[in-house]
PDB file of C-alpha atoms in Angstrom:
ATOM      1  CA  MET A   1      65.376  70.630 169.642  1.00  0.00           C
ATOM      2  CA  ASP A   2      67.848  67.818 170.344  1.00  0.00           C
ATOM      3  CA  ASN A   3      65.036  65.220 170.291  1.00  0.00           C
ATOM      4  CA  ILE A   4      63.651  66.622 167.067  1.00  0.00           C
ATOM      5  CA  LEU A   5      67.065  66.559 165.412  1.00  0.00           C
ATOM      6  CA  GLU A   6      67.620  62.955 166.507  1.00  0.00           C
ATOM      7  CA  ILE A   7      64.290  61.890 165.047  1.00  0.00           C
ATOM      8  CA  LEU A   8      64.891  63.796 161.811  1.00  0.00           C
ATOM      9  CA  THR A   9      68.264  62.137 161.335  1.00  0.00           C
ATOM     10  CA  GLU A  10      66.778  58.734 162.188  1.00  0.00           C
ATOM     11  CA  LEU A  11      64.170  59.210 159.470  1.00  0.00           C
ATOM     12  CA  PHE A  12      66.165  61.001 156.797  1.00  0.00           C
ATOM     13  CA  GLY A  13      69.824  60.213 157.448  1.00  0.00           C
ATOM     14  CA  GLU A  14      72.868  62.224 158.331  1.00  0.00           C
ATOM     15  CA  VAL A  15      72.389  65.987 158.257  1.00  0.00           C
ATOM     16  CA  TYR A  16      73.565  67.421 154.953  1.00  0.00           C
ATOM     17  CA  ILE A  17      74.100  70.910 156.318  1.00  0.00           C
ATOM     18  CA  LYS A  18      72.853  73.086 159.166  1.00  0.00           C
ATOM     19  CA  LYS A  19      72.573  76.737 158.202  1.00  0.00           C
ATOM     20  CA  TYR A  20      70.901  79.434 160.267  1.00  0.00           C
ATOM     21  CA  ASP A  21      67.331  78.214 160.936  1.00  0.00           C
ATOM     22  CA  ASN A  22      67.491  75.375 158.404  1.00  0.00           C
ATOM     23  CA  ILE A  23      68.493  71.730 158.747  1.00  0.00           C
ATOM     24  CA  ILE A  24      68.942  70.337 155.240  1.00  0.00           C
ATOM     25  CA  PHE A  25      68.553  66.682 154.234  1.00  0.00           C
ATOM     26  CA  PRO A  26      68.278  64.616 151.080  1.00  0.00           C
ATOM     27  CA  CYS A  27      64.624  63.903 150.329  1.00  0.00           C
ATOM     28  CA  PRO A  28      64.116  60.110 150.349  1.00  0.00           C
ATOM     29  CA  LEU A  29      61.168  60.364 147.944  1.00  0.00           C
ATOM     30  CA  CYS A  30      63.078  62.552 145.503  1.00  0.00           C
ATOM     31  CA  LYS A  31      66.073  60.202 145.694  1.00  0.00           C
ATOM     32  CA  GLY A  32      63.790  57.300 144.852  1.00  0.00           C
ATOM     33  CA  GLU A  33      62.822  59.203 141.710  1.00  0.00           C
ATOM     34  CA  GLY A  34      66.461  60.010 140.921  1.00  0.00           C
ATOM     35  CA  ALA A  35      65.814  63.704 141.495  1.00  0.00           C
ATOM     36  CA  ASP A  36      67.926  64.849 144.468  1.00  0.00           C
ATOM     37  CA  ASN A  37      71.467  64.802 143.127  1.00  0.00           C
ATOM     38  CA  HIS A  38      72.682  67.420 145.604  1.00  0.00           C
ATOM     39  CA  GLY A  39      71.027  65.843 148.643  1.00  0.00           C
ATOM     40  CA  ASP A  40      69.397  69.097 149.735  1.00  0.00           C
ATOM     41  CA  ASN A  41      65.735  68.997 148.666  1.00  0.00           C
ATOM     42  CA  LEU A  42      64.331  68.493 152.188  1.00  0.00           C
ATOM     43  CA  ILE A  43      64.571  71.342 154.689  1.00  0.00           C
ATOM     44  CA  TYR A  44      63.388  71.561 158.291  1.00  0.00           C
ATOM     45  CA  ASN A  45      63.010  75.183 159.415  1.00  0.00           C
ATOM     46  CA  THR A  46      63.512  75.340 163.189  1.00  0.00           C
ATOM     47  CA  ARG A  47      61.707  78.679 163.564  1.00  0.00           C
ATOM     48  CA  LYS A  48      58.596  77.675 161.658  1.00  0.00           C
ATOM     49  CA  ASN A  49      58.748  74.015 162.765  1.00  0.00           C
ATOM     50  CA  LEU A  50      58.108  73.209 159.133  1.00  0.00           C
ATOM     51  CA  LEU A  51      59.439  70.315 157.060  1.00  0.00           C
ATOM     52  CA  THR A  52      59.360  71.019 153.317  1.00  0.00           C
ATOM     53  CA  CYS A  53      60.461  69.269 150.146  1.00  0.00           C
ATOM     54  CA  PHE A  54      61.316  72.092 147.768  1.00  0.00           C
ATOM     55  CA  ARG A  55      61.001  69.945 144.644  1.00  0.00           C
ATOM     56  CA  GLU A  56      57.633  68.297 145.115  1.00  0.00           C
ATOM     57  CA  PRO A  57      54.823  69.645 147.387  1.00  0.00           C
ATOM     58  CA  SER A  58      53.180  66.225 147.685  1.00  0.00           C
ATOM     59  CA  HIS A  59      56.399  64.905 149.268  1.00  0.00           C
ATOM     60  CA  SER A  60      56.080  67.517 152.014  1.00  0.00           C
ATOM     61  CA  LYS A  61      52.681  66.177 153.063  1.00  0.00           C
ATOM     62  CA  ILE A  62      53.897  62.557 153.184  1.00  0.00           C
ATOM     63  CA  LEU A  63      57.160  63.284 155.024  1.00  0.00           C
ATOM     64  CA  ARG A  64      55.535  65.639 157.525  1.00  0.00           C
ATOM     65  CA  SER A  65      53.087  62.872 158.427  1.00  0.00           C
ATOM     66  CA  GLN A  66      55.985  60.432 158.927  1.00  0.00           C
ATOM     67  CA  PHE A  67      57.841  62.980 161.024  1.00  0.00           C
ATOM     68  CA  TYR A  68      54.881  63.773 163.304  1.00  0.00           C
ATOM     69  CA  ASN A  69      54.108  60.080 163.773  1.00  0.00           C
ATOM     70  CA  ALA A  70      57.761  59.407 164.663  1.00  0.00           C
ATOM     71  CA  LEU A  71      57.643  62.198 167.252  1.00  0.00           C
ATOM     72  CA  ARG A  72      54.563  60.660 168.837  1.00  0.00           C
ATOM     73  CA  ASN A  73      56.096  57.173 168.845  1.00  0.00           C
ATOM     74  CA  HIS A  74      59.187  58.487 170.633  1.00  0.00           C
ATOM     75  CA  GLY A  75      57.062  60.334 173.180  1.00  0.00           C
ATOM     76  CA  ALA A  76      58.637  63.596 172.060  1.00  0.00           C
ATOM     77  CA  GLN A  77      56.798  66.885 172.279  1.00  0.00           C
ATOM     78  CA  LEU A  78      55.391  67.966 168.947  1.00  0.00           C
ATOM     79  CA  PRO A  79      56.529  71.368 167.634  1.00  0.00           C
ATOM     80  CA  SER A  80      54.156  74.155 168.642  1.00  0.00           C
ATOM     81  CA  GLY A  81      50.994  74.173 166.582  1.00  0.00           C
ATOM     82  CA  CYS A  82      51.767  71.156 164.420  1.00  0.00           C
ATOM     83  CA  ASP A  83      50.047  68.364 166.394  1.00  0.00           C
ATOM     84  CA  ASN A  84      46.986  68.160 164.171  1.00  0.00           C
ATOM     85  CA  THR A  85      46.947  71.535 162.462  1.00  0.00           C
ATOM     86  CA  TYR A  86      48.546  70.592 159.188  1.00  0.00           C
ATOM     87  CA  MET A  87      46.614  67.363 158.807  1.00  0.00           C
ATOM     88  CA  ASN A  88      43.337  69.055 159.755  1.00  0.00           C
ATOM     89  CA  ASN A  89      43.928  71.762 157.181  1.00  0.00           C
ATOM     90  CA  ILE A  90      44.654  69.153 154.517  1.00  0.00           C
ATOM     91  CA  GLY A  91      41.359  67.413 155.324  1.00  0.00           C
ATOM     92  CA  MET A  92      39.239  70.581 155.502  1.00  0.00           C
ATOM     93  CA  THR A  93      36.553  71.298 152.962  1.00  0.00           C
ATOM     94  CA  ASP A  94      37.825  74.885 152.894  1.00  0.00           C
ATOM     95  CA  GLU A  95      39.384  74.691 149.435  1.00  0.00           C
ATOM     96  CA  LYS A  96      40.997  78.083 149.711  1.00  0.00           C
ATOM     97  CA  LYS A  97      42.921  77.138 152.839  1.00  0.00           C
ATOM     98  CA  LEU A  98      44.209  74.002 151.178  1.00  0.00           C
ATOM     99  CA  GLU A  99      45.146  76.016 148.088  1.00  0.00           C
ATOM    100  CA  LEU A 100      47.206  78.442 150.187  1.00  0.00           C
ATOM    101  CA  ILE A 101      49.055  75.620 151.950  1.00  0.00           C
ATOM    102  CA  LEU A 102      49.974  73.965 148.662  1.00  0.00           C
ATOM    103  CA  LYS A 103      50.995  77.280 147.128  1.00  0.00           C
ATOM    104  CA  PHE A 104      53.403  77.906 150.000  1.00  0.00           C
ATOM    105  CA  ASP A 105      55.391  74.810 149.062  1.00  0.00           C
ATOM    106  CA  GLU A 106      54.980  75.443 145.327  1.00  0.00           C
ATOM    107  CA  TYR A 107      56.285  79.025 145.381  1.00  0.00           C
ATOM    108  CA  ILE A 108      59.321  78.233 147.537  1.00  0.00           C
ATOM    109  CA  LYS A 109      60.125  75.234 145.349  1.00  0.00           C
ATOM    110  CA  CYS A 110      59.869  77.437 142.247  1.00  0.00           C
ATOM    111  CA  LEU A 111      62.354  79.915 143.722  1.00  0.00           C
ATOM    112  CA  TYR A 112      64.865  77.240 144.711  1.00  0.00           C
ATOM    113  CA  ASP A 113      64.578  75.495 141.351  1.00  0.00           C
ATOM    114  CA  SER A 114      65.174  78.810 139.584  1.00  0.00           C
ATOM    115  CA  TYR A 115      68.072  79.616 141.899  1.00  0.00           C
ATOM    116  CA  ARG A 116      69.802  76.334 141.103  1.00  0.00           C
ATOM    117  CA  ASP A 117      69.577  77.087 137.389  1.00  0.00           C
ATOM    118  CA  ASN A 118      70.264  80.800 137.651  1.00  0.00           C
ATOM    119  CA  LYS A 119      71.946  82.400 140.678  1.00  0.00           C
ATOM    120  CA  GLY A 120      70.925  85.780 139.268  1.00  0.00           C
ATOM    121  CA  ILE A 121      67.466  85.601 140.812  1.00  0.00           C
ATOM    122  CA  ILE A 122      68.857  86.048 144.326  1.00  0.00           C
ATOM    123  CA  GLU A 123      71.616  88.368 143.095  1.00  0.00           C
ATOM    124  CA  HIS A 124      68.867  90.604 141.683  1.00  0.00           C
ATOM    125  CA  LEU A 125      67.025  90.579 145.021  1.00  0.00           C
ATOM    126  CA  GLU A 126      70.238  91.324 146.904  1.00  0.00           C
ATOM    127  CA  ASP A 127      71.263  94.122 144.522  1.00  0.00           C
ATOM    128  CA  ILE A 128      67.905  95.889 144.702  1.00  0.00           C
ATOM    129  CA  ARG A 129      66.735  95.106 148.230  1.00  0.00           C
ATOM    130  CA  GLY A 130      69.818  93.753 150.019  1.00  0.00           C
ATOM    131  CA  ILE A 131      68.009  90.518 150.917  1.00  0.00           C
ATOM    132  CA  ASN A 132      70.048  87.290 150.840  1.00  0.00           C
ATOM    133  CA  LEU A 133      69.122  83.629 150.400  1.00  0.00           C
ATOM    134  CA  GLU A 134      69.113  82.882 154.144  1.00  0.00           C
ATOM    135  CA  THR A 135      66.534  85.610 154.736  1.00  0.00           C
ATOM    136  CA  VAL A 136      64.453  84.405 151.783  1.00  0.00           C
ATOM    137  CA  SER A 137      64.320  80.972 153.417  1.00  0.00           C
ATOM    138  CA  ALA A 138      63.535  82.382 156.862  1.00  0.00           C
ATOM    139  CA  VAL A 139      60.518  84.409 155.720  1.00  0.00           C
ATOM    140  CA  GLY A 140      59.096  81.937 153.187  1.00  0.00           C
ATOM    141  CA  LEU A 141      59.473  84.244 150.193  1.00  0.00           C
ATOM    142  CA  GLY A 142      58.857  82.509 146.871  1.00  0.00           C
ATOM    143  CA  ILE A 143      58.270  83.187 143.187  1.00  0.00           C
ATOM    144  CA  ARG A 144      55.815  82.110 140.512  1.00  0.00           C
ATOM    145  CA  GLN A 145      56.337  82.076 136.779  1.00  0.00           C
ATOM    146  CA  THR A 146      54.156  84.540 134.886  1.00  0.00           C
ATOM    147  CA  ASN A 147      53.318  85.342 131.289  1.00  0.00           C
ATOM    148  CA  MET A 148      52.072  88.816 132.145  1.00  0.00           C
ATOM    149  CA  VAL A 149      53.690  91.629 130.212  1.00  0.00           C
ATOM    150  CA  TYR A 150      54.732  94.786 132.004  1.00  0.00           C
ATOM    151  CA  GLU A 151      57.770  97.005 132.213  1.00  0.00           C
ATOM    152  CA  LYS A 152      60.982  95.154 133.175  1.00  0.00           C
ATOM    153  CA  ASN A 153      59.233  91.786 132.999  1.00  0.00           C
ATOM    154  CA  TYR A 154      61.648  89.047 134.118  1.00  0.00           C
ATOM    155  CA  GLY A 155      59.111  86.257 133.743  1.00  0.00           C
ATOM    156  CA  TYR A 156      58.201  85.864 137.405  1.00  0.00           C
ATOM    157  CA  ASP A 157      56.477  87.509 140.368  1.00  0.00           C
ATOM    158  CA  TRP A 158      57.684  87.596 143.953  1.00  0.00           C
ATOM    159  CA  CYS A 159      55.209  85.713 146.158  1.00  0.00           C
ATOM    160  CA  ILE A 160      55.044  87.273 149.608  1.00  0.00           C
ATOM    161  CA  PRO A 161      53.181  85.171 152.207  1.00  0.00           C
ATOM    162  CA  THR A 162      50.820  86.943 154.583  1.00  0.00           C
ATOM    163  CA  ILE A 163      51.206  85.173 157.921  1.00  0.00           C
ATOM    164  CA  GLU A 164      48.671  86.172 160.561  1.00  0.00           C
ATOM    165  CA  TYR A 165      49.997  87.828 163.739  1.00  0.00           C
ATOM    166  CA  SER A 166      50.034  85.411 166.657  1.00  0.00           C
ATOM    167  CA  THR A 167      51.743  84.944 169.998  1.00  0.00           C
ATOM    168  CA  ASP A 168      50.239  81.486 170.495  1.00  0.00           C
ATOM    169  CA  SER A 169      51.235  79.469 167.438  1.00  0.00           C
ATOM    170  CA  ASP A 170      54.129  79.597 164.990  1.00  0.00           C
ATOM    171  CA  ASN A 171      52.760  76.972 162.597  1.00  0.00           C
ATOM    172  CA  ILE A 172      52.768  78.630 159.220  1.00  0.00           C
ATOM    173  CA  CYS A 173      50.138  76.310 157.761  1.00  0.00           C
ATOM    174  CA  GLU A 174      47.682  77.394 160.432  1.00  0.00           C
ATOM    175  CA  LEU A 175      48.453  81.100 160.122  1.00  0.00           C
ATOM    176  CA  ILE A 176      48.809  81.758 156.394  1.00  0.00           C
ATOM    177  CA  MET A 177      46.130  84.244 155.250  1.00  0.00           C
ATOM    178  CA  GLY A 178      47.078  84.859 151.630  1.00  0.00           C
ATOM    179  CA  TYR A 179      49.712  86.177 149.256  1.00  0.00           C
ATOM    180  CA  GLU A 180      50.878  89.468 147.842  1.00  0.00           C
ATOM    181  CA  TYR A 181      52.263  89.174 144.317  1.00  0.00           C
ATOM    182  CA  ARG A 182      54.815  91.748 143.273  1.00  0.00           C
ATOM    183  CA  PRO A 183      56.598  91.949 139.892  1.00  0.00           C
ATOM    184  CA  ALA A 184      60.261  90.978 139.702  1.00  0.00           C
ATOM    185  CA  ASP A 185      61.205  94.653 139.406  1.00  0.00           C
ATOM    186  CA  PHE A 186      59.357  95.303 142.729  1.00  0.00           C
ATOM    187  CA  SER A 187      56.947  97.751 141.082  1.00  0.00           C
ATOM    188  CA  LYS A 188      53.831  98.442 143.146  1.00  0.00           C
ATOM    189  CA  ASP A 189      51.986  99.466 139.979  1.00  0.00           C
ATOM    190  CA  ASN A 190      51.354  95.794 139.227  1.00  0.00           C
ATOM    191  CA  LEU A 191      50.989  94.603 142.814  1.00  0.00           C
ATOM    192  CA  ARG A 192      48.215  92.052 143.227  1.00  0.00           C
ATOM    193  CA  ARG A 193      46.833  90.034 146.119  1.00  0.00           C
ATOM    194  CA  GLU A 194      45.464  86.511 146.344  1.00  0.00           C
ATOM    195  CA  PRO A 195      41.678  86.805 145.851  1.00  0.00           C
ATOM    196  CA  ASN A 196      39.168  85.850 148.522  1.00  0.00           C
ATOM    197  CA  CYS A 197      41.672  85.947 151.378  1.00  0.00           C
ATOM    198  CA  LYS A 198      41.884  87.676 154.719  1.00  0.00           C
ATOM    199  CA  THR A 199      44.014  90.734 155.316  1.00  0.00           C
ATOM    200  CA  GLY A 200      45.327  91.935 158.639  1.00  0.00           C
ATOM    201  CA  LEU A 201      48.403  92.299 160.764  1.00  0.00           C
ATOM    202  CA  ALA A 202      51.160  90.064 159.387  1.00  0.00           C
ATOM    203  CA  MET A 203      54.308  88.726 161.024  1.00  0.00           C
ATOM    204  CA  VAL A 204      57.573  87.806 159.323  1.00  0.00           C
ATOM    205  CA  ASN A 205      59.007  85.765 162.193  1.00  0.00           C
ATOM    206  CA  ALA A 206      57.416  83.807 164.991  1.00  0.00           C
ATOM    207  CA  TYR A 207      56.886  84.741 168.624  1.00  0.00           C
ATOM    208  CA  ASP A 208      58.569  82.344 171.055  1.00  0.00           C
ATOM    209  CA  LYS A 209      59.746  82.090 174.647  1.00  0.00           C
ATOM    210  CA  ASN A 210      62.759  84.346 173.995  1.00  0.00           C
ATOM    211  CA  THR A 211      60.779  87.198 172.448  1.00  0.00           C
ATOM    212  CA  GLU A 212      60.990  90.497 174.309  1.00  0.00           C
ATOM    213  CA  ILE A 213      60.506  93.266 171.741  1.00  0.00           C
ATOM    214  CA  LEU A 214      57.810  93.977 169.165  1.00  0.00           C
ATOM    215  CA  VAL A 215      58.718  96.113 166.131  1.00  0.00           C
ATOM    216  CA  VAL A 216      56.192  97.353 163.561  1.00  0.00           C
ATOM    217  CA  LEU A 217      57.509  98.275 160.107  1.00  0.00           C
ATOM    218  CA  GLU A 218      55.464  99.606 157.221  1.00  0.00           C
ATOM    219  CA  GLY A 219      56.291  97.170 154.422  1.00  0.00           C
ATOM    220  CA  TYR A 220      57.354  93.588 153.842  1.00  0.00           C
ATOM    221  CA  PHE A 221      60.804  94.348 152.462  1.00  0.00           C
ATOM    222  CA  ASP A 222      61.516  96.778 155.305  1.00  0.00           C
ATOM    223  CA  ALA A 223      60.587  93.956 157.664  1.00  0.00           C
ATOM    224  CA  TYR A 224      62.737  91.439 155.778  1.00  0.00           C
ATOM    225  CA  ALA A 225      65.732  93.800 155.814  1.00  0.00           C
ATOM    226  CA  PHE A 226      65.235  94.408 159.547  1.00  0.00           C
ATOM    227  CA  LEU A 227      65.098  90.654 160.195  1.00  0.00           C
ATOM    228  CA  GLN A 228      68.363  90.231 158.274  1.00  0.00           C
ATOM    229  CA  PHE A 229      69.932  93.133 160.178  1.00  0.00           C
ATOM    230  CA  LEU A 230      68.993  91.570 163.526  1.00  0.00           C
ATOM    231  CA  ARG A 231      70.294  88.166 162.471  1.00  0.00           C
ATOM    232  CA  GLU A 232      73.635  89.707 161.513  1.00  0.00           C
ATOM    233  CA  LYS A 233      73.750  91.281 164.998  1.00  0.00           C
ATOM    234  CA  ASN A 234      72.749  87.965 166.660  1.00  0.00           C
ATOM    235  CA  GLN A 235      69.678  89.692 168.123  1.00  0.00           C
ATOM    236  CA  LEU A 236      66.821  88.146 166.135  1.00  0.00           C
ATOM    237  CA  ASP A 237      65.736  85.753 168.898  1.00  0.00           C
ATOM    238  CA  TYR A 238      64.517  88.674 171.001  1.00  0.00           C
ATOM    239  CA  TYR A 239      62.361  90.403 168.377  1.00  0.00           C
ATOM    240  CA  HIS A 240      58.916  89.873 166.877  1.00  0.00           C
ATOM    241  CA  ILE A 241      58.597  91.725 163.542  1.00  0.00           C
ATOM    242  CA  ILE A 242      55.206  92.658 162.097  1.00  0.00           C
ATOM    243  CA  THR A 243      53.762  94.737 159.246  1.00  0.00           C
ATOM    244  CA  PRO A 244      50.287  95.661 157.925  1.00  0.00           C
ATOM    245  CA  SER A 245      49.371  93.377 155.033  1.00  0.00           C
ATOM    246  CA  ASN A 246      47.318  95.976 153.160  1.00  0.00           C
ATOM    247  CA  GLY A 247      48.923  99.357 153.709  1.00  0.00           C
ATOM    248  CA  ILE A 248      49.700 101.994 156.284  1.00  0.00           C
ATOM    249  CA  ASN A 249      46.147 103.392 156.434  1.00  0.00           C
ATOM    250  CA  SER A 250      44.848 100.127 157.878  1.00  0.00           C
ATOM    251  CA  LEU A 251      47.560  99.775 160.520  1.00  0.00           C
ATOM    252  CA  ILE A 252      45.935 101.662 163.393  1.00  0.00           C
ATOM    253  CA  LYS A 253      42.878  99.392 163.228  1.00  0.00           C
ATOM    254  CA  GLN A 254      44.942  96.223 162.774  1.00  0.00           C
ATOM    255  CA  LEU A 255      46.965  96.957 165.922  1.00  0.00           C
ATOM    256  CA  GLN A 256      43.875  96.172 168.009  1.00  0.00           C
ATOM    257  CA  VAL A 257      44.970  92.524 168.052  1.00  0.00           C
ATOM    258  CA  ILE A 258      48.384  93.280 169.628  1.00  0.00           C
ATOM    259  CA  LYS A 259      49.026  91.739 173.048  1.00  0.00           C
ATOM    260  CA  PRO A 260      51.348  94.292 174.707  1.00  0.00           C
ATOM    261  CA  GLU A 261      51.633  92.202 177.872  1.00  0.00           C
ATOM    262  CA  LYS A 262      53.643  89.672 175.834  1.00  0.00           C
ATOM    263  CA  TYR A 263      56.510  92.136 175.312  1.00  0.00           C
ATOM    264  CA  LYS A 264      58.889  94.224 177.361  1.00  0.00           C
ATOM    265  CA  LYS A 265      59.006  96.927 174.668  1.00  0.00           C
ATOM    266  CA  CYS A 266      56.928  97.846 171.598  1.00  0.00           C
ATOM    267  CA  TYR A 267      58.399 100.019 168.846  1.00  0.00           C
ATOM    268  CA  LEU A 268      57.101 101.760 165.717  1.00  0.00           C
ATOM    269  CA  MET A 269      59.527 102.105 162.813  1.00  0.00           C
ATOM    270  CA  LEU A 270      57.317 103.480 160.063  1.00  0.00           C
ATOM    271  CA  ASP A 271      58.332 105.249 156.865  1.00  0.00           C
ATOM    272  CA  ASN A 272      59.866 108.697 157.064  1.00  0.00           C
ATOM    273  CA  ASP A 273      57.225 110.365 154.887  1.00  0.00           C
ATOM    274  CA  SER A 274      54.010 112.275 155.550  1.00  0.00           C
ATOM    275  CA  ALA A 275      51.828 109.126 155.653  1.00  0.00           C
ATOM    276  CA  GLY A 276      54.209 107.336 158.003  1.00  0.00           C
ATOM    277  CA  GLN A 277      54.573 110.343 160.273  1.00  0.00           C
ATOM    278  CA  GLU A 278      50.817 110.875 160.448  1.00  0.00           C
ATOM    279  CA  ALA A 279      50.228 107.197 161.223  1.00  0.00           C
ATOM    280  CA  THR A 280      52.914 107.267 163.930  1.00  0.00           C
ATOM    281  CA  LYS A 281      51.281 110.287 165.575  1.00  0.00           C
ATOM    282  CA  ASN A 282      47.829 108.688 165.592  1.00  0.00           C
ATOM    283  CA  ILE A 283      49.069 105.299 166.793  1.00  0.00           C
ATOM    284  CA  LEU A 284      51.023 106.797 169.702  1.00  0.00           C
ATOM    285  CA  GLU A 285      47.837 108.550 170.822  1.00  0.00           C
ATOM    286  CA  GLU A 286      45.724 105.394 170.473  1.00  0.00           C
ATOM    287  CA  TYR A 287      48.307 102.922 171.806  1.00  0.00           C
ATOM    288  CA  PRO A 288      50.592 104.692 174.292  1.00  0.00           C
ATOM    289  CA  PHE A 289      52.586 101.515 175.001  1.00  0.00           C
ATOM    290  CA  PHE A 290      54.370 102.065 171.664  1.00  0.00           C
ATOM    291  CA  LYS A 291      57.564 104.108 171.320  1.00  0.00           C
ATOM    292  CA  ASP A 292      58.556 105.799 168.069  1.00  0.00           C
ATOM    293  CA  VAL A 293      61.960 104.798 166.673  1.00  0.00           C
ATOM    294  CA  SER A 294      61.246 105.862 163.089  1.00  0.00           C
ATOM    295  CA  LEU A 295      64.181 106.784 160.904  1.00  0.00           C
ATOM    296  CA  LYS A 296      65.146 110.426 160.592  1.00  0.00           C
ATOM    297  CA  GLY A 297      67.141 112.229 157.957  1.00  0.00           C
ATOM    298  CA  ASP A 298      67.729 111.084 154.385  1.00  0.00           C
ATOM    299  CA  CYS A 299      66.225 107.577 154.404  1.00  0.00           C
ATOM    300  CA  LYS A 300      62.571 106.953 153.597  1.00  0.00           C
ATOM    301  CA  ASP A 301      62.385 103.520 155.246  1.00  0.00           C
ATOM    302  CA  PHE A 302      64.460 100.805 156.885  1.00  0.00           C
ATOM    303  CA  ASN A 303      65.191  98.989 153.625  1.00  0.00           C
ATOM    304  CA  GLU A 304      66.812 102.156 152.260  1.00  0.00           C
ATOM    305  CA  TYR A 305      68.703 102.676 155.520  1.00  0.00           C
ATOM    306  CA  TYR A 306      69.960  99.075 155.474  1.00  0.00           C
ATOM    307  CA  LEU A 307      71.203  99.389 151.899  1.00  0.00           C
ATOM    308  CA  LYS A 308      72.861 102.757 152.435  1.00  0.00           C
ATOM    309  CA  TYR A 309      74.383 102.503 155.899  1.00  0.00           C
ATOM    310  CA  VAL A 310      74.668  98.782 156.712  1.00  0.00           C
ATOM    311  CA  LYS A 311      75.103  96.634 153.624  1.00  0.00           C
ATOM    312  CA  ASN A 312      77.192  99.069 151.583  1.00  0.00           C
ATOM    313  CA  LYS A 313      79.331  99.833 154.623  1.00  0.00           C
ATOM    314  CA  ASN A 314      79.958  96.128 155.209  1.00  0.00           C
ATOM    315  CA  ASN A 315      80.881  95.663 151.556  1.00  0.00           C
TER     316      ASN A 315
END
């Protein structure tokens, strides 16, 4: 990491701020266009090994290429998965893969642009789900503007990336499978998914050399809240958090790709309802290396538990 930071600062100047997993710089291309007044458009995420300009997706492609070339010239080790993956994906004839890569930058940029103009977008997320800006950045959550009309329409959808489960690569451009689009009010009635994309077991943080424990949660926002909870406890480095991308009924089949030998412990933390309990029972029979740590009592899922017993208590 020290070599990477040195090369980043050589290319892009003095670090603007270092916050959690993000190292934030002014974007030289945005500055040339007079469009980075705050000096914080360019972010390197140390977990995803991903350099992103949140204003202009085309800048990300150019600056990533400069960064990877600089790493090679210095004889530094490239971040896991990024040697040729991003450039190969850009050059692929698979139009859908390219579309997903560009959307990743576009949706995150849209969220950050909206946040700069209106802090209420993250305040809304934090009020309803307890999720803060640092967690949004860590998991790659974004938004897209929408003209669709439905109850409590705020003019945007949440864009939830589906990142394929892996213990070999943490490069998000290689692993992105699609998107789930959820209305701003979090209603599942209008939930939609990116067409013509894979579904499967999804991860919300990357496996690395420090990972010891696998935890399976039932939904994305449960997984995001659990990631935030672990970060607040300074325990996130030891956990790999995953969730089924298309519902609890598919989970038992999706778990076939798990590599239990990669972990010291594997836990299930599914919803405290009949579907979650039935899935837990069947999974424990099929995959005995799992242990059930599902919530008991008055909370349906971890997101509810976090709001009721962690966030509200801290406030």
